[in-house]
Coordinates of C-alpha atoms and ligand atoms in Angstrom, one line a residue:
Chain A
M1 CA 41.4 98.7 65.8
T2 CA 44.3 96.2 65.5
A3 CA 43.6 92.5 65.3
A4 CA 44.7 90.2 68.0
L5 CA 44.7 86.4 68.0
S6 CA 44.0 84.2 71.0
R7 CA 45.4 80.7 71.4
S8 CA 42.1 79.0 70.8
E9 CA 41.7 81.0 67.6
A10 CA 45.2 79.9 66.6
E11 CA 44.3 76.3 67.3
D12 CA 41.1 76.6 65.3
F13 CA 43.1 78.0 62.4
L14 CA 45.6 75.2 62.4
Y15 CA 42.9 72.6 62.7
L16 CA 41.2 74.2 59.7
E17 CA 44.4 74.1 57.6
A18 CA 44.9 70.4 58.6
A19 CA 41.3 69.5 57.6
L20 CA 41.5 71.2 54.3
L21 CA 44.7 69.3 53.4
D22 CA 43.3 66.0 54.6
E23 CA 40.0 66.4 52.8
G24 CA 41.6 67.5 49.6
D25 CA 40.0 71.0 49.6
W26 CA 43.1 72.5 48.3
D27 CA 41.7 75.7 46.8
A28 CA 40.5 76.6 50.2
W29 CA 43.8 75.6 51.6
L30 CA 45.7 77.9 49.1
A31 CA 43.3 80.7 50.1
L32 CA 44.7 80.5 53.6
Y33 CA 48.0 81.8 52.3
T34 CA 49.0 85.3 51.5
E35 CA 50.2 86.1 47.9
D36 CA 53.7 86.5 49.1
A37 CA 53.7 83.6 51.6
I38 CA 57.0 81.8 52.3
F39 CA 56.6 78.0 52.6
R40 CA 59.7 76.2 53.7
M41 CA 60.8 72.8 54.9
P42 CA 64.6 72.9 55.4
A43 CA 66.8 69.8 55.0
W44 CA 69.1 68.9 57.9
R45 CA 72.7 70.0 58.0
D46 CA 73.6 67.1 60.3
E47 CA 72.0 64.9 62.8
E48 CA 71.2 67.7 65.2
T49 CA 71.3 70.9 63.2
L50 CA 68.7 72.2 60.8
C51 CA 69.7 74.1 57.7
S52 CA 69.0 77.8 58.3
D53 CA 69.8 79.8 55.2
P54 CA 67.7 78.8 52.2
D55 CA 70.1 80.6 49.8
T56 CA 73.2 78.6 50.8
E57 CA 71.7 75.4 52.2
L58 CA 69.2 73.0 50.8
S59 CA 65.6 72.8 51.6
L60 CA 63.2 69.9 51.0
I61 CA 60.7 72.5 49.9
H62 CA 61.2 76.2 49.6
Y63 CA 58.7 78.6 48.0
D64 CA 58.9 82.4 48.1
G65 CA 55.4 83.2 47.1
R66 CA 52.1 81.2 47.0
G67 CA 52.6 80.4 43.3
G68 CA 54.9 77.5 44.2
L69 CA 52.1 76.0 46.3
E70 CA 49.7 76.5 43.4
D71 CA 52.0 74.6 41.2
R72 CA 52.1 71.7 43.7
V73 CA 48.3 71.6 43.8
F74 CA 48.1 71.8 40.0
R75 CA 50.5 68.8 39.7
A76 CA 48.7 66.7 42.4
R77 CA 45.4 67.2 40.5
S78 CA 46.8 67.0 37.0
G79 CA 46.2 63.3 36.5
Q80 CA 49.7 63.4 35.0
S81 CA 51.8 62.5 38.0
V82 CA 51.9 58.8 38.9
A83 CA 53.2 59.7 42.4
S84 CA 50.1 61.8 43.1
H85 CA 47.4 59.3 42.1
P86 CA 45.6 57.6 43.8
R87 CA 46.0 60.2 46.5
P88 CA 47.3 58.7 49.8
R89 CA 44.8 58.9 52.7
C90 CA 46.2 61.3 55.2
V91 CA 45.3 62.6 58.7
H92 CA 47.1 65.5 60.3
V93 CA 47.1 65.6 64.1
I94 CA 48.1 69.0 65.5
G95 CA 49.3 69.4 69.0
N96 CA 51.2 71.5 71.6
V97 CA 49.9 74.7 70.1
R98 CA 51.5 77.8 71.6
L99 CA 50.9 81.4 70.8
I100 CA 54.3 83.0 70.6
D101 CA 52.9 86.4 69.7
G102 CA 49.5 87.5 68.7
A103 CA 48.9 91.3 68.6
D104 CA 48.8 94.1 66.0
G105 CA 47.7 92.1 63.1
I106 CA 50.7 89.7 63.2
A107 CA 50.7 86.4 65.0
E108 CA 53.3 83.6 65.5
V109 CA 52.1 80.2 66.4
A110 CA 54.2 77.1 67.3
S111 CA 52.8 73.6 67.1
T112 CA 53.7 70.0 66.5
F113 CA 52.3 67.7 63.9
T114 CA 52.0 64.0 63.0
V115 CA 50.7 63.0 59.7
F116 CA 49.5 59.4 59.3
L117 CA 49.3 58.3 55.7
H118 CA 48.2 55.2 53.9
D119 CA 49.5 54.6 50.4
M120 CA 46.8 52.3 48.8
R121 CA 48.9 51.2 45.9
A122 CA 51.9 49.9 48.0
D123 CA 49.6 48.9 50.9
R124 CA 51.9 50.8 53.2
T125 CA 51.2 53.0 56.2
H126 CA 53.7 55.4 57.6
H127 CA 53.9 58.7 59.3
F128 CA 55.7 62.0 59.2
F129 CA 56.2 64.1 62.4
G130 CA 57.7 67.4 63.3
R131 CA 57.2 71.0 64.2
Y132 CA 55.4 73.9 62.6
R133 CA 56.0 77.6 63.0
H134 CA 53.2 79.7 61.4
M135 CA 53.5 83.4 60.9
L136 CA 50.0 84.8 60.4
R137 CA 49.0 88.2 59.1
H138 CA 45.6 89.8 59.4
E139 CA 44.7 90.8 55.9
A140 CA 41.3 91.9 54.4
G141 CA 39.5 91.0 57.6
T142 CA 40.9 87.5 58.1
W143 CA 44.0 85.8 59.3
R144 CA 46.3 84.4 56.6
I145 CA 49.5 82.4 56.6
A146 CA 52.4 84.7 55.6
R147 CA 55.1 82.1 56.5
K148 CA 55.0 78.5 57.3
H149 CA 58.2 76.8 58.5
I150 CA 58.1 73.0 58.8
V151 CA 60.7 71.0 60.7
L152 CA 60.5 67.4 59.5
L153 CA 62.0 65.3 62.2
N154 CA 61.9 61.9 60.4
D155 CA 63.5 63.0 57.2
T156 CA 64.4 59.7 55.6
I157 CA 61.6 60.0 53.1
P158 CA 59.7 56.8 52.3
T159 CA 59.5 57.4 48.5
V160 CA 57.2 60.5 48.5
V161 CA 56.5 63.4 50.6
D162 CA 54.2 66.2 49.3
F163 CA 52.4 69.3 50.6
Y164 CA 49.4 67.2 51.7
S165 CA 51.4 64.8 53.8
I166 CA 53.4 67.3 55.9
Chain B
M1 CA 70.4 27.3 45.9
T2 CA 71.1 30.5 44.1
I3 CA 70.1 31.0 40.5
D4 CA 73.1 31.2 38.2
P5 CA 73.4 34.9 37.2
A6 CA 74.9 34.0 33.8
G7 CA 71.5 32.7 32.6
L8 CA 69.7 35.9 33.5
I9 CA 71.1 38.2 30.9
D10 CA 70.3 37.1 27.3
D11 CA 73.0 38.9 25.4
R12 CA 73.2 37.9 21.7
P13 CA 74.6 41.0 19.8
D14 CA 74.8 39.2 16.5
E15 CA 71.1 38.5 16.6
G16 CA 70.2 41.9 17.8
I17 CA 68.9 40.5 21.1
F18 CA 69.5 41.8 24.6
R19 CA 67.0 40.8 27.3
V20 CA 67.1 40.8 31.1
D21 CA 65.3 38.3 33.3
R22 CA 63.0 39.9 35.9
A23 CA 64.6 37.7 38.6
I24 CA 67.6 40.0 38.8
F25 CA 65.5 42.6 40.5
S26 CA 64.0 40.4 43.3
D27 CA 65.9 37.2 43.8
P28 CA 67.5 37.2 47.3
G29 CA 70.4 34.9 46.2
I30 CA 71.2 37.3 43.4
F31 CA 71.1 40.2 45.8
D32 CA 73.5 38.5 48.1
L33 CA 75.9 37.8 45.2
E34 CA 75.7 41.5 44.2
M35 CA 76.6 42.6 47.7
R36 CA 79.6 40.3 47.9
H37 CA 80.9 40.6 44.4
I38 CA 79.9 44.1 43.3
F39 CA 79.4 46.4 46.2
E40 CA 81.9 44.6 48.6
G41 CA 84.0 43.0 45.9
G42 CA 85.3 46.0 44.0
W43 CA 85.5 49.8 43.7
V44 CA 82.6 51.8 45.0
F45 CA 82.2 55.6 45.4
L46 CA 82.6 56.7 49.1
G47 CA 82.3 60.5 49.1
L48 CA 84.1 63.7 48.3
A49 CA 87.5 64.8 49.5
S50 CA 85.8 68.1 50.5
Q51 CA 83.7 66.3 53.1
A52 CA 86.9 66.1 55.2
R53 CA 88.9 69.3 54.4
A54 CA 90.9 69.9 57.5
P55 CA 93.3 67.7 59.5
H56 CA 91.3 65.2 61.7
D57 CA 88.1 65.9 59.8
F58 CA 86.1 62.7 59.3
F59 CA 82.9 61.4 57.8
T60 CA 81.1 58.1 57.7
T61 CA 79.8 56.3 54.7
Q62 CA 79.0 52.8 53.4
A63 CA 80.5 50.2 51.0
G64 CA 77.7 47.7 50.4
R65 CA 76.6 46.7 53.9
V66 CA 79.9 47.7 55.5
P67 CA 80.2 50.9 57.5
I68 CA 83.2 53.0 56.5
L69 CA 85.1 55.8 58.3
I70 CA 87.0 58.3 56.1
M71 CA 89.5 60.4 58.1
R72 CA 92.1 63.0 57.2
D73 CA 95.1 62.5 59.5
G74 CA 97.4 65.1 61.0
E75 CA 99.5 65.2 57.9
G76 CA 96.5 65.9 55.7
Q77 CA 96.4 62.4 54.3
L78 CA 93.0 60.8 53.7
G79 CA 92.4 57.2 54.8
A80 CA 89.5 54.8 54.6
F81 CA 88.8 52.3 57.3
V82 CA 86.1 49.9 58.3
N83 CA 84.1 51.8 61.0
S84 CA 84.2 48.9 63.4
C85 CA 86.3 48.4 66.4
P86 CA 88.7 45.4 66.3
H87 CA 87.8 44.6 69.9
K88 CA 84.1 43.6 69.6
G89 CA 83.0 45.4 66.5
A90 CA 81.3 48.6 67.7
Q91 CA 81.2 51.5 65.4
V92 CA 84.1 53.8 66.4
A93 CA 82.6 57.0 64.9
Q94 CA 79.0 57.6 65.7
T95 CA 78.2 60.6 63.6
R96 CA 78.0 61.4 59.9
A97 CA 80.8 63.9 60.1
G98 CA 83.0 65.7 62.6
N99 CA 86.6 66.5 63.7
A100 CA 88.5 64.3 66.1
R101 CA 92.2 63.6 66.7
I102 CA 91.2 60.6 68.7
H103 CA 88.2 58.4 68.3
V104 CA 87.3 56.6 71.6
C105 CA 85.2 53.5 71.1
P106 CA 82.0 53.9 73.1
Y107 CA 81.9 50.3 74.3
H108 CA 85.2 49.6 76.1
S109 CA 87.2 52.8 75.3
W110 CA 89.8 51.5 73.0
S111 CA 91.1 54.6 71.1
F112 CA 92.3 55.3 67.6
D113 CA 93.9 58.3 66.0
S114 CA 92.9 60.0 62.8
A115 CA 95.4 57.7 60.9
G116 CA 93.5 54.7 62.2
R117 CA 96.3 53.6 64.6
N118 CA 95.4 52.1 67.9
R119 CA 96.4 54.7 70.6
G120 CA 95.2 52.9 73.7
I121 CA 93.6 49.8 75.1
K122 CA 92.0 50.5 78.4
W123 CA 93.8 48.8 81.4
Q124 CA 96.1 47.0 79.0
R125 CA 98.8 46.2 81.6
A126 CA 96.2 44.7 84.0
G127 CA 94.6 42.7 81.2
C128 CA 96.9 39.6 81.4
Y129 CA 97.0 39.4 77.7
A130 CA 99.1 36.7 76.0
A131 CA 102.1 37.7 74.0
A132 CA 100.3 36.8 70.8
F133 CA 97.8 39.6 71.5
E134 CA 100.5 42.1 72.5
Q135 CA 102.3 41.5 69.2
S136 CA 99.3 41.9 66.9
D137 CA 98.0 45.1 65.4
H138 CA 95.0 46.7 67.1
G139 CA 94.4 49.5 64.6
L140 CA 91.3 50.0 62.5
A141 CA 91.1 47.8 59.4
R142 CA 92.2 49.8 56.4
L143 CA 90.4 49.3 53.1
P144 CA 92.7 47.4 50.8
H145 CA 92.3 50.1 48.2
F146 CA 91.4 53.7 48.5
G147 CA 91.9 56.5 46.0
E148 CA 90.8 60.0 44.8
Y149 CA 90.1 61.3 41.4
R150 CA 89.2 65.0 41.0
G151 CA 87.9 65.1 44.5
F152 CA 85.8 61.9 44.2
L153 CA 86.8 59.2 46.7
F154 CA 86.6 55.5 45.8
G155 CA 87.5 52.4 47.8
S156 CA 87.5 48.7 47.6
L157 CA 87.0 46.1 50.3
A158 CA 88.5 43.5 48.0
A159 CA 92.2 43.4 47.4
D160 CA 92.2 41.9 43.9
V161 CA 91.0 44.8 41.8
P162 CA 92.4 47.0 39.0
T163 CA 93.9 50.4 39.9
L164 CA 91.4 53.2 40.3
A165 CA 92.6 54.8 37.1
A166 CA 92.0 51.5 35.3
H167 CA 88.6 51.1 36.9
L168 CA 87.4 54.6 35.9
G169 CA 88.9 54.3 32.5
G170 CA 87.5 56.7 29.9
A171 CA 84.7 57.7 32.2
A172 CA 87.1 59.7 34.2
R173 CA 87.0 62.3 31.4
F174 CA 83.5 63.2 32.4
L175 CA 84.4 63.5 36.1
D176 CA 86.7 66.3 34.8
F177 CA 83.6 68.2 33.8
V178 CA 81.4 67.9 36.9
V179 CA 80.0 71.4 37.7
G180 CA 82.9 72.8 35.7
Q181 CA 85.5 71.5 38.2
P182 CA 86.9 74.9 39.3
P183 CA 90.4 75.1 40.7
A184 CA 88.8 75.2 44.2
G185 CA 87.2 71.8 43.6
V186 CA 83.7 70.5 44.1
E187 CA 81.6 70.3 47.3
L188 CA 78.3 69.3 48.7
V189 CA 75.8 72.0 49.5
P190 CA 74.8 71.6 53.2
G191 CA 71.7 69.6 53.6
A192 CA 71.7 65.9 52.6
V193 CA 68.5 64.4 51.5
T194 CA 67.9 60.7 52.1
F195 CA 65.0 58.7 50.8
T196 CA 64.1 55.1 50.4
Y197 CA 62.0 53.3 47.8
D198 CA 60.6 49.7 47.9
A199 CA 62.3 48.4 44.7
N200 CA 65.6 47.1 43.5
W201 CA 68.7 49.3 43.3
K202 CA 69.1 48.6 39.6
L203 CA 65.9 50.5 38.8
Q204 CA 67.6 53.7 40.0
L205 CA 70.8 52.6 38.1
E206 CA 68.8 52.4 34.9
N207 CA 66.5 55.4 35.4
C208 CA 69.4 57.9 35.5
S209 CA 70.2 56.8 32.0
D210 CA 66.6 56.6 30.8
A211 CA 65.8 59.4 28.3
Y212 CA 62.7 57.5 27.2
H213 CA 60.7 58.0 30.4
F214 CA 61.0 61.8 30.6
T215 CA 57.9 63.0 28.8
S216 CA 55.9 60.0 30.1
A217 CA 56.7 60.2 33.8
H218 CA 57.2 63.9 34.1
P219 CA 54.5 65.7 32.1
S220 CA 53.2 67.5 35.2
Y221 CA 56.7 68.8 35.8
I222 CA 57.1 69.9 32.2
Q223 CA 53.8 71.7 32.2
I224 CA 54.7 73.5 35.4
M225 CA 57.9 74.7 33.8
E226 CA 55.9 75.9 30.8
R227 CA 53.4 77.7 33.2
R228 CA 56.3 79.4 35.0
Q229 CA 57.9 80.4 31.7
K230 CA 54.6 82.0 30.6
G231 CA 54.4 83.8 33.9
D232 CA 51.1 82.2 34.8
S233 CA 52.7 81.4 38.1
A234 CA 54.3 83.8 40.5
A235 CA 57.2 81.5 41.3
A236 CA 60.5 82.7 40.1
V237 CA 62.0 79.3 39.8
R238 CA 62.8 78.3 36.2
S239 CA 64.4 75.3 34.8
I240 CA 66.7 74.8 31.9
W241 CA 64.4 72.1 30.6
D242 CA 62.0 74.7 29.4
Q243 CA 64.6 76.0 27.0
S244 CA 65.7 72.7 25.7
Q245 CA 64.6 71.6 22.3
A246 CA 65.7 68.0 23.1
W247 CA 62.2 66.9 24.1
S248 CA 60.1 68.6 21.4
E249 CA 58.9 66.6 18.4
D250 CA 60.2 68.8 15.8
A251 CA 63.8 68.9 17.0
E252 CA 66.1 68.0 14.2
G253 CA 69.5 66.4 14.1
V254 CA 71.6 65.3 17.0
Q255 CA 70.1 66.2 20.3
G256 CA 72.1 63.9 22.6
G257 CA 73.3 60.4 22.9
S258 CA 75.2 58.0 25.1
Y259 CA 78.6 56.6 25.8
S260 CA 79.5 53.3 27.3
F261 CA 82.8 52.9 29.1
E262 CA 84.7 49.9 30.4
H263 CA 83.7 48.6 33.9
G264 CA 80.0 49.5 33.5
H265 CA 80.2 53.3 33.5
V266 CA 77.7 55.1 31.3
L267 CA 77.0 58.7 30.3
N268 CA 73.9 59.9 28.6
W269 CA 73.6 63.5 27.5
G270 CA 71.3 66.0 25.8
R271 CA 72.1 69.3 24.1
I272 CA 71.1 72.3 26.1
G273 CA 73.7 75.0 25.4
L274 CA 74.7 78.2 27.2
T275 CA 71.8 80.0 28.8
G276 CA 71.4 82.5 31.6
S277 CA 69.4 80.1 33.7
H278 CA 72.4 77.9 34.1
P279 CA 74.2 78.5 37.4
L280 CA 77.6 78.2 35.6
F281 CA 76.7 80.9 33.2
E282 CA 78.7 83.5 35.2
S283 CA 81.8 81.2 34.8
A284 CA 81.5 80.4 31.1
G285 CA 84.6 82.3 30.2
D286 CA 86.8 80.8 32.9
I287 CA 85.4 77.3 32.0
A288 CA 86.4 77.8 28.4
A289 CA 89.8 78.9 29.5
R290 CA 90.3 75.8 31.6
H291 CA 88.6 73.2 29.5
G292 CA 88.7 74.6 26.0
A293 CA 85.6 75.5 23.9
A294 CA 84.6 71.8 23.4
G295 CA 85.0 71.1 27.1
R296 CA 82.8 74.2 27.9
D297 CA 80.1 73.0 25.5
W298 CA 80.1 69.6 27.2
I299 CA 79.9 71.3 30.6
F300 CA 76.8 73.1 29.5
N301 CA 75.1 70.0 28.1
M302 CA 72.7 68.0 30.2
R303 CA 74.7 65.0 31.5
N304 CA 73.8 61.9 33.5
L305 CA 76.9 60.1 34.5
T306 CA 76.9 56.7 36.3
I307 CA 80.2 55.4 37.8
F308 CA 79.1 51.8 38.3
P309 CA 77.8 50.6 40.7
N310 CA 76.8 53.3 43.1
L311 CA 77.6 56.9 42.0
Q312 CA 75.4 59.0 39.8
I313 CA 75.8 62.6 38.9
A314 CA 73.0 64.4 37.1
E315 CA 73.6 67.8 35.7
N316 CA 71.0 70.0 34.0
A317 CA 69.8 73.3 35.3
S318 CA 71.2 72.2 38.6
S319 CA 73.4 69.3 39.8
Q320 CA 72.8 66.2 41.9
L321 CA 75.1 63.7 43.3
R322 CA 73.5 60.4 44.3
M323 CA 74.8 57.4 46.2
I324 CA 72.9 54.2 45.7
Q325 CA 72.8 52.0 48.8
P326 CA 70.9 48.7 48.3
I327 CA 69.2 47.5 51.5
A328 CA 67.4 44.4 50.2
P329 CA 66.3 43.1 46.8
G330 CA 63.2 45.2 47.1
R331 CA 64.5 48.1 49.0
T332 CA 67.0 50.9 48.3
L333 CA 68.3 53.9 50.2
M334 CA 69.3 56.9 48.2
R335 CA 71.7 59.5 49.7
T336 CA 71.5 62.7 47.6
W337 CA 73.1 66.1 47.6
C338 CA 73.3 69.2 45.5
I339 CA 76.9 69.1 44.3
A340 CA 78.4 72.5 43.5
P341 CA 81.6 74.2 42.4
S342 CA 83.4 75.5 45.5
G343 CA 83.6 79.3 45.4
E344 CA 80.7 80.1 43.1
S345 CA 78.9 83.3 43.6
G346 CA 76.0 83.7 46.1
A347 CA 73.6 84.4 43.2
A348 CA 74.6 81.3 41.3
R349 CA 74.5 79.1 44.4
R350 CA 71.0 80.3 45.2
Q351 CA 69.9 79.6 41.6
R352 CA 71.4 76.2 41.7
I353 CA 69.6 75.4 45.0
R354 CA 66.2 76.7 43.9
Q355 CA 66.4 74.8 40.6
Y356 CA 67.5 71.7 42.5
E357 CA 64.7 71.4 45.0
D358 CA 61.7 71.2 42.7
F359 CA 63.3 68.7 40.3
F360 CA 65.6 66.4 42.3
N361 CA 64.1 66.2 45.8
P362 CA 61.8 63.3 46.9
S363 CA 59.7 66.3 48.2
G364 CA 59.9 67.9 44.7
M365 CA 57.8 67.5 41.6
A366 CA 59.8 65.0 39.5
T367 CA 61.7 62.4 41.5
P368 CA 58.5 60.9 43.2
D369 CA 57.2 60.1 39.7
D370 CA 60.3 58.1 39.1
T371 CA 60.5 56.3 42.5
V372 CA 56.8 55.4 42.4
A373 CA 57.3 54.0 39.0
Y374 CA 60.2 51.8 40.3
E375 CA 57.9 50.4 42.9
S376 CA 55.3 49.7 40.2
C377 CA 58.0 47.8 38.2
Q378 CA 59.1 45.9 41.3
R379 CA 55.6 44.6 41.9
G380 CA 55.2 43.9 38.2
H381 CA 58.4 41.8 38.2
A382 CA 56.6 39.1 40.1
G383 CA 55.0 38.2 36.8
R384 CA 57.2 35.5 35.2
V385 CA 54.9 34.1 32.6
D386 CA 57.4 35.7 30.2
P387 CA 60.4 36.5 32.4
W388 CA 62.3 38.5 29.7
L389 CA 62.0 42.3 29.9
Q390 CA 62.0 44.1 26.5
G391 CA 63.4 47.5 27.7
Y392 CA 66.9 47.1 26.3
A393 CA 66.2 47.2 22.6
R394 CA 65.9 50.9 21.5
G395 CA 68.9 52.0 19.6
M396 CA 70.1 48.5 18.8
T397 CA 71.0 49.5 15.3
A398 CA 72.2 53.0 16.2
G399 CA 75.3 52.2 18.2
R400 CA 78.8 52.1 17.0
A401 CA 82.1 50.9 18.5
G402 CA 84.3 53.6 19.9
G403 CA 83.5 57.3 20.2
N404 CA 82.4 60.0 17.8
R405 CA 83.4 63.5 16.8
L406 CA 81.9 64.9 20.0
S407 CA 84.0 62.6 22.3
D408 CA 87.0 63.0 20.0
A409 CA 86.8 66.8 20.6
I410 CA 87.5 66.3 24.3
G411 CA 89.8 63.2 24.0
A412 CA 87.2 60.9 25.6
S413 CA 87.5 57.3 24.6
P414 CA 84.2 55.4 25.1
R415 CA 83.9 51.7 24.2
R416 CA 80.6 52.4 22.4
S417 CA 78.6 55.4 21.5
V418 CA 75.2 56.4 20.2
L419 CA 74.2 59.7 18.6
A420 CA 70.5 60.4 19.0
D421 CA 67.7 62.6 17.8
S422 CA 65.1 63.7 20.3
Q423 CA 63.1 60.5 20.1
L424 CA 65.7 57.7 19.8
C425 CA 66.1 57.4 23.6
D426 CA 68.8 54.8 23.5
E427 CA 68.4 51.7 25.7
T428 CA 71.6 49.9 24.6
L429 CA 73.6 51.9 27.2
Y430 CA 72.0 49.6 29.8
H431 CA 73.8 46.7 28.1
N432 CA 77.0 48.2 29.5
Y433 CA 75.6 48.0 33.1
Y434 CA 74.6 44.4 32.7
R435 CA 77.6 43.2 30.8
E436 CA 79.8 44.4 33.7
W437 CA 77.2 43.1 36.2
A438 CA 77.4 39.6 34.5
R439 CA 81.2 39.7 34.3
R440 CA 81.5 40.5 38.0
M441 CA 78.9 38.1 39.1
A442 CA 80.4 35.3 37.0
A443 CA 83.9 36.0 38.4
G444 CA 82.5 36.0 41.9
V445 CA 80.6 32.8 41.5
G446 CA 83.6 31.2 39.8
A447 CA 85.9 32.2 42.7
E448 CA 83.4 30.7 45.2
R449 CA 83.3 27.4 43.4
A450 CA 87.1 27.2 43.0
Ligands
LIG1 S1 84.1 47.2 71.0 FE1 85.4 48.9 70.8 S2 86.4 48.8 72.7 FE2 85.1 47.1 72.8
LIG2 FE1 62.8 60.9 35.9

């Protein structure tokens, strides 16, 4: 039997990831990723073109393996990063979910996101928005993220952007 | 009425006193003077020659508040112009970069060639222009001064400035070393990263030269590098910081230092040495052949170079070029790129990019801990019970006039130098920023009064 994913299951999955990020349940968030997960948010080559090759063009974030994300979580919780504490209040709103492919234990899901965040210290509210592309893999009886590609559309970063605010 | 900038820097070398008034970071009158007399009144960095390699290539940039268009003309000559149509002021080039023989203004279609000359005024003959108009020039306004050094482009909106060579002075020697300066030159890795912070531009100016903050602001980053080194983490990214003794308590002897050059330029450096995790490692032999052994050693040191007021180049396990663009007293825009030697191998480029992202990006694990600290300073600067900041005093008894054996070895001639152990963390190099700042501000204020 090969696993298949429906659109509503894909939506539930993305909502769960968003909730875990927003609520700070980052161990559960990390557990959604495969060991070899690729996590990437490319920079923009120019006004209209996204960087495509991570080895010759810059990314805002690029990890080949979940360990990079584990480092980010470690830092955000370390109490040793002034940028990470107090943690900004964030809400992810996920929309326009489309199932690109969802058979044979592999699924590709396209969606859009808006993250609203409030930085208490600066008393500043702003938002990030863009597109997600999730590649999911059915592994040990559950769907996990094997690849997440984030297109950040408003990429003039107001001071800080971190894994929990995109 | 604007505060007199001269009173805001308390510089008494004979008494061992150097203090800065908090007002320089937030006073709107001071900010306006800085824009007019520093950013729009003298040499500023504009970009790299490699951003417009081919005939008719162009890119847009900024000098203070003024939009600038840099174009390479049909003969291969670079020119710098105000990116504003002489007709009614619209920006003639709309994009960050491109290639165009002719730029047509979007508003009323006046057109300009890549040498900035006017090539057409729509319906000119039917326009019933007076002779005075017909006889005047309708090209783009050319910057009074524009020049290149080692691929770095600088321009001045003011006419009355020293030559570029005089402006760079001894600091030019360190532009010779940027990412090893291969024969093919230097370039920006595709993918510009732009961020803002709600604090004054001089906080970034200072932080680049601030060795004192590293272990305080970045312990989480340092720990992650240690974790990665121990293999606790699956990530393959490593940093040269983890192999540096410069930050450990027991490091002995000279671990770094600083140089101050005329016109406010500053270098601070730390000893790192040749290691395989440096992207230039593959080129160490070529670099020694081109720059000599002493030049090679400098190239493999950690170096933070500021060409006052708006260019910073930070080199460690990777390499960043930053342009500082002040927006308001309490707001700054940073344009940042990974700067790299043209023609490096794919493996070295990949290593350079990976080592860049985690350290330098505002989406990384170090820079946010700097910029959030700037914002904290900016809020704190509202306190004027004692207006004088005390962050300019470390190293007061360590400096000496002129260079030292390390600068002599490469023929660099700083005005002042400091040799430091791992914990000195010189703060006197900031004096050089503020002496130039005070000189330029005083000259500007004097010229306005005259
Ligand atoms: S403003 Fe450029 S043609 Fe009118
Ligand atoms: Fe820093």
